[in-house]
């Protein structure tokens, strides 16, 4: 459910490995292009051209046993609702989304049918039927409440590319929330991800922002791809180096604001995260979405000044 950057990348690798996959996407031009010409994955990681059937949500089959939700957070409910009557009694749905979206799946489908994951793979939707995979990065699958690595988690890990099982998926997700908050800050500027992370004038902002988010985590936070919750200063250098090695130089947030000019996931994120710095980021993103601001380093300068004016926790 959702055949864009992440959904399309995962699906293409699964098809290449011999698994039976059906794509579902709300974009009719993307569905048409995939059915007509196949799905192409481009970039330095892999050059794939796979034949895979694709449908619009209205054309889903009557029974679904396994589903992967790979849509933007604010489209979660619309993507999951078609599964309510179609998911098999013992069916499983996996979310590979940004943010803490599992509560919507649990509300609609029941907790016993939902598995969560953390995905840090960088990919971009280029045009109908074409996706750029920029890197290979951490991908962890686990039960919502941690603990035992169950047979269904092992089953999903077996068929998904790059996936590993974890007994603390929420710890990875909160790490991604902290890293993601830094990406949100950088996205209001025209700097690349690496530039926004490594420039000295923005380091205090990025560290303060990450601390603001990490203070809200209900579980121990996990490390990944250079991010270490106990070494945020060092994490900035490691994450900058990680992103410099990727063909994806700008975040999906930036692309939503500048390239695709569409609504971002900011409202879903503001529901998950509290704190004055992230609230200020949300206000700036809303201004950009509504045409009251342009994406510019001046926005990042404003954020840095604001964070410096706050009392030290």
Coordinates of C-alpha atoms in Angstrom, one line a residue:
X1 CA 0.0 0.0 0.0
X2 CA 2.0 2.9 -1.4
X3 CA 4.4 2.2 -4.2
X4 CA 6.5 5.4 -4.0
X5 CA 10.1 5.8 -2.8
X6 CA 10.2 3.2 0.0
X7 CA 7.3 1.0 -1.0
X8 CA 8.5 0.8 -4.6
X9 CA 12.1 0.1 -3.6
X10 CA 11.2 -2.7 -1.2
X11 CA 8.7 -4.2 -3.7
X12 CA 11.2 -4.3 -6.6
X13 CA 13.8 -6.1 -4.5
X14 CA 11.2 -8.6 -3.4
X15 CA 10.1 -9.3 -6.9
X16 CA 13.7 -9.6 -8.0
X17 CA 14.2 -12.2 -5.3
X18 CA 11.2 -14.2 -6.6
X19 CA 8.4 -13.2 -4.2
X20 CA 4.8 -12.6 -5.3
X21 CA 4.0 -8.9 -4.9
X22 CA 1.0 -6.7 -5.7
X23 CA 1.5 -2.9 -5.7
X24 CA -1.3 -0.6 -4.7
X25 CA -1.0 3.2 -5.1
X26 CA -3.5 6.1 -5.3
X27 CA -1.6 7.8 -8.2
X28 CA -3.2 6.5 -11.4
X29 CA -0.3 7.6 -13.6
X30 CA 2.2 5.6 -11.5
X31 CA -0.1 2.5 -11.5
X32 CA -0.5 2.9 -15.3
X33 CA 3.2 3.3 -15.9
X34 CA 4.2 0.3 -13.8
X35 CA 1.6 -1.9 -15.5
X36 CA 2.7 -0.7 -19.0
X37 CA 6.5 -0.4 -18.6
X38 CA 7.4 -2.1 -15.4
X39 CA 9.0 -0.6 -12.3
X40 CA 12.5 0.7 -12.5
X41 CA 14.9 1.2 -9.6
X42 CA 17.9 3.5 -10.5
X43 CA 21.0 4.8 -8.8
X44 CA 24.3 3.4 -7.5
X45 CA 22.8 0.6 -5.3
X46 CA 20.9 -1.3 -8.0
X47 CA 19.6 -1.1 -11.5
X48 CA 16.4 -3.1 -11.4
X49 CA 13.6 -3.4 -14.0
X50 CA 10.9 -5.6 -12.7
X51 CA 7.4 -6.6 -13.9
X52 CA 4.9 -6.4 -11.1
X53 CA 1.2 -5.9 -11.2
X54 CA -0.2 -2.6 -9.8
X55 CA -3.7 -1.6 -8.8
X56 CA -5.6 1.4 -7.5
X57 CA -7.1 1.0 -4.0
X58 CA -10.6 0.3 -5.4
X59 CA -9.2 -2.7 -7.4
X60 CA -7.6 -4.6 -4.5
X61 CA -8.4 -8.3 -4.2
X62 CA -11.1 -9.4 -1.7
X63 CA -8.6 -11.2 0.6
X64 CA -5.2 -10.0 1.7
X65 CA -2.9 -12.0 3.9
X66 CA 0.1 -9.8 4.2
X67 CA 0.3 -6.0 3.6
X68 CA 3.0 -3.4 3.9
X69 CA 1.9 0.2 4.5
X70 CA 4.4 2.6 2.8
X71 CA 2.5 5.9 2.5
X72 CA 3.1 9.3 4.0
X73 CA 1.9 9.5 7.6
X74 CA -1.1 11.7 6.9
X75 CA -2.3 9.2 4.3
X76 CA -2.2 6.3 6.7
X77 CA -5.9 6.1 7.5
X78 CA -6.9 6.2 3.8
X79 CA -4.4 3.5 3.0
X80 CA -5.4 1.2 5.8
X81 CA -9.2 1.5 5.5
X82 CA -9.4 -0.7 2.4
X83 CA -7.8 -3.5 4.4
X84 CA -10.4 -3.5 7.2
X85 CA -12.7 -5.9 5.3
X86 CA -10.1 -7.6 3.2
X87 CA -7.4 -8.6 5.7
X88 CA -7.5 -12.3 6.5
X89 CA -8.4 -13.2 10.1
X90 CA -4.7 -14.2 10.7
X91 CA -3.4 -11.5 8.4
X92 CA -0.5 -9.2 9.3
X93 CA 0.1 -5.6 8.3
X94 CA 3.6 -4.0 8.5
X95 CA 4.2 -0.3 8.6
X96 CA 7.4 1.0 7.0
X97 CA 6.5 4.6 7.5
X98 CA 8.1 7.6 9.1
X99 CA 6.8 8.7 12.5
X100 CA 4.8 6.8 15.1
X101 CA 1.9 5.7 12.9
X102 CA 1.1 2.3 14.3
X103 CA -1.7 3.6 16.5
X104 CA -3.9 4.2 13.4
X105 CA -3.3 0.7 12.2
X106 CA -4.1 -0.7 15.7
X107 CA -7.3 1.3 15.8
X108 CA -8.5 0.0 12.5
X109 CA -7.2 -3.5 12.4
X110 CA -6.4 -4.6 16.0
X111 CA -3.1 -4.7 17.8
X112 CA -2.7 -8.4 17.1
X113 CA -2.5 -7.9 13.3
X114 CA 0.1 -5.1 13.3
X115 CA 3.9 -5.2 13.1
X116 CA 6.2 -2.2 13.0
X117 CA 9.5 -1.3 11.5
X118 CA 12.2 1.3 11.3
X119 CA 13.5 2.2 7.8
X120 CA 16.4 4.5 7.1
X121 CA 16.9 3.6 3.4
X122 CA 17.1 6.7 1.3
X123 CA 15.0 6.7 -1.9
X124 CA 13.2 9.2 -4.1
X125 CA 10.2 8.9 -6.4
X126 CA 11.4 10.4 -9.7
X127 CA 8.4 10.0 -12.0
X128 CA 5.7 7.4 -12.7
X129 CA 7.4 4.0 -12.8
X130 CA 10.9 5.3 -11.8
X131 CA 12.5 5.4 -8.3
X132 CA 16.0 6.3 -7.2
X133 CA 17.5 4.2 -4.4
X134 CA 20.3 6.3 -2.9
X135 CA 21.8 4.0 -0.3
X136 CA 21.6 0.9 1.8
X137 CA 20.8 1.6 5.4
X138 CA 19.3 0.2 8.6
X139 CA 16.0 -1.6 8.4
X140 CA 14.6 -3.2 11.6
X141 CA 11.3 -5.2 12.0
X142 CA 9.7 -6.0 15.3
X143 CA 6.6 -6.4 17.4
X144 CA 5.1 -3.1 18.6
X145 CA 5.8 -3.8 22.3
X146 CA 9.2 -5.4 21.9
X147 CA 10.3 -8.5 23.7
X148 CA 10.2 -11.8 21.8
X149 CA 11.1 -11.9 18.1
X150 CA 8.1 -13.8 16.9
X151 CA 7.7 -16.2 13.9
X152 CA 5.8 -13.6 11.9
X153 CA 8.6 -11.0 12.4
X154 CA 11.1 -13.7 11.2
X155 CA 8.8 -14.4 8.2
X156 CA 8.7 -10.7 7.2
X157 CA 12.5 -10.4 7.6
X158 CA 13.0 -13.4 5.3
X159 CA 11.2 -11.7 2.4
X160 CA 12.1 -8.0 2.8
X161 CA 15.4 -6.7 1.5
X162 CA 18.0 -5.5 4.1
X163 CA 15.6 -6.3 7.0
X164 CA 16.8 -7.5 10.4
X165 CA 14.7 -8.5 13.4
X166 CA 14.7 -6.5 16.6
X167 CA 13.2 -6.8 20.1
X168 CA 13.1 -3.0 20.4
X169 CA 11.6 -1.5 17.3
X170 CA 10.3 1.5 19.2
X171 CA 13.8 2.3 20.4
X172 CA 14.8 2.6 16.7
X173 CA 11.8 4.6 15.9
X174 CA 12.5 7.2 18.6
X175 CA 16.1 7.4 17.3
X176 CA 14.7 8.1 13.9
X177 CA 12.4 10.7 15.4
X178 CA 15.5 12.5 16.8
X179 CA 17.4 12.2 13.5
X180 CA 14.3 13.1 11.6
X181 CA 13.8 16.3 13.6
X182 CA 17.2 17.4 12.4
X183 CA 16.2 16.6 8.9
X184 CA 13.1 18.7 9.3
X185 CA 15.3 21.6 10.5
X186 CA 17.6 21.2 7.5
X187 CA 14.7 20.9 5.0
X188 CA 13.6 24.6 5.6
X189 CA 17.0 25.6 4.1
X190 CA 18.5 24.9 0.6
X191 CA 21.4 23.0 2.1
X192 CA 22.0 19.3 1.6
X193 CA 21.5 17.0 4.5
X194 CA 25.2 16.7 5.1
X195 CA 25.8 20.5 5.0
X196 CA 23.0 21.2 7.5
X197 CA 24.4 18.6 9.9
X198 CA 28.0 19.5 9.8
X199 CA 28.1 23.4 9.6
X200 CA 29.4 24.7 12.9
X201 CA 26.8 27.5 13.2
X202 CA 24.0 24.9 13.2
X203 CA 25.5 22.2 15.4
X204 CA 24.1 23.6 18.7
X205 CA 20.6 23.7 17.1
X206 CA 20.8 20.2 15.9
X207 CA 22.0 18.8 19.3
X208 CA 19.4 20.8 21.2
X209 CA 16.7 19.6 18.9
X210 CA 17.8 15.9 19.2
X211 CA 17.8 16.2 23.0
X212 CA 14.4 17.8 22.9
X213 CA 13.0 14.7 21.1
X214 CA 15.0 12.1 23.0
X215 CA 13.7 13.4 26.3
X216 CA 10.3 12.1 25.2
X217 CA 11.2 8.5 24.4
X218 CA 9.5 6.0 26.6
X219 CA 12.1 3.3 25.8
X220 CA 15.9 3.0 25.5
X221 CA 16.9 4.6 22.1
X222 CA 18.9 2.5 19.7
X223 CA 21.9 3.5 17.5
X224 CA 21.9 3.2 13.7
X225 CA 23.9 4.4 10.7
X226 CA 26.2 6.7 12.7
X227 CA 23.5 8.0 15.1
X228 CA 24.2 7.4 18.7
X229 CA 21.9 8.9 21.3
X230 CA 24.7 9.1 23.9
X231 CA 27.0 11.0 21.5
X232 CA 25.0 13.6 19.6
X233 CA 28.0 15.8 18.8
X234 CA 29.8 12.9 17.2
X235 CA 26.6 11.7 15.6
X236 CA 26.4 14.9 13.5
X237 CA 29.8 14.1 11.9
X238 CA 28.9 10.4 11.3
X239 CA 25.5 11.2 9.9
X240 CA 27.0 13.9 7.6
X241 CA 29.5 11.3 6.3
X242 CA 26.7 8.7 5.9
X243 CA 24.7 11.1 3.8
X244 CA 27.6 12.2 1.7
X245 CA 28.0 8.6 0.6
X246 CA 24.3 8.5 -0.6
X247 CA 23.0 9.4 -4.0
X248 CA 20.1 11.0 -2.1
X249 CA 21.4 14.4 -1.0
X250 CA 18.2 16.1 0.1
X251 CA 15.5 14.8 2.4
X252 CA 12.1 13.7 1.3
X253 CA 10.8 16.7 3.4
X254 CA 12.8 19.1 1.2
X255 CA 11.6 17.4 -1.9
X256 CA 8.0 17.7 -0.8
X257 CA 8.5 21.4 -0.2
X258 CA 10.6 22.3 -3.2
X259 CA 10.3 19.6 -5.9
X260 CA 6.9 18.1 -5.5
X261 CA 5.3 21.1 -3.8
X262 CA 2.9 19.0 -1.8
X263 CA 1.8 18.7 1.8
X264 CA 4.4 17.3 4.1
X265 CA 4.0 15.0 7.1
X266 CA 4.5 17.9 9.6
X267 CA 1.1 17.7 11.2
X268 CA 1.5 14.1 12.0
X269 CA 5.0 14.8 13.4
X270 CA 3.6 17.7 15.5
X271 CA 1.1 15.2 17.1
X272 CA 4.0 13.0 18.1
X273 CA 6.6 15.5 19.3
X274 CA 6.4 18.2 21.9
X275 CA 9.0 21.0 22.5
X276 CA 9.6 24.6 21.6
X277 CA 12.2 24.0 18.9
X278 CA 10.2 21.5 16.9
X279 CA 7.0 23.6 17.3
X280 CA 9.0 26.5 15.7
X281 CA 10.0 24.2 12.9
X282 CA 6.4 23.3 12.4
X283 CA 5.4 26.9 12.1
X284 CA 8.1 27.6 9.5
X285 CA 7.1 24.5 7.5
X286 CA 3.5 25.6 7.5
X287 CA 4.6 29.0 6.2
X288 CA 6.5 27.4 3.4
X289 CA 3.6 25.1 2.5
X290 CA 1.2 28.1 2.4
X291 CA 3.5 30.3 0.4
X292 CA 4.3 32.8 3.1
X293 CA 8.0 31.8 3.0
X294 CA 10.6 30.4 0.7
X295 CA 13.0 27.6 1.5
X296 CA 16.2 29.4 2.5
X297 CA 19.1 29.2 4.9
X298 CA 17.6 32.3 6.6
X299 CA 15.0 30.0 8.0
X300 CA 17.8 27.8 9.5
X301 CA 19.5 30.8 10.9
X302 CA 16.3 31.8 12.5
X303 CA 15.9 28.4 14.1
X304 CA 19.5 28.5 15.4
X305 CA 19.0 31.9 17.0
X306 CA 15.7 30.7 18.5
X307 CA 17.3 27.6 20.0
X308 CA 20.2 29.6 21.4
X309 CA 17.7 31.9 23.2
X310 CA 16.1 29.1 25.1
X311 CA 17.1 28.4 28.7
X312 CA 19.4 25.4 29.0
X313 CA 17.5 22.4 30.2

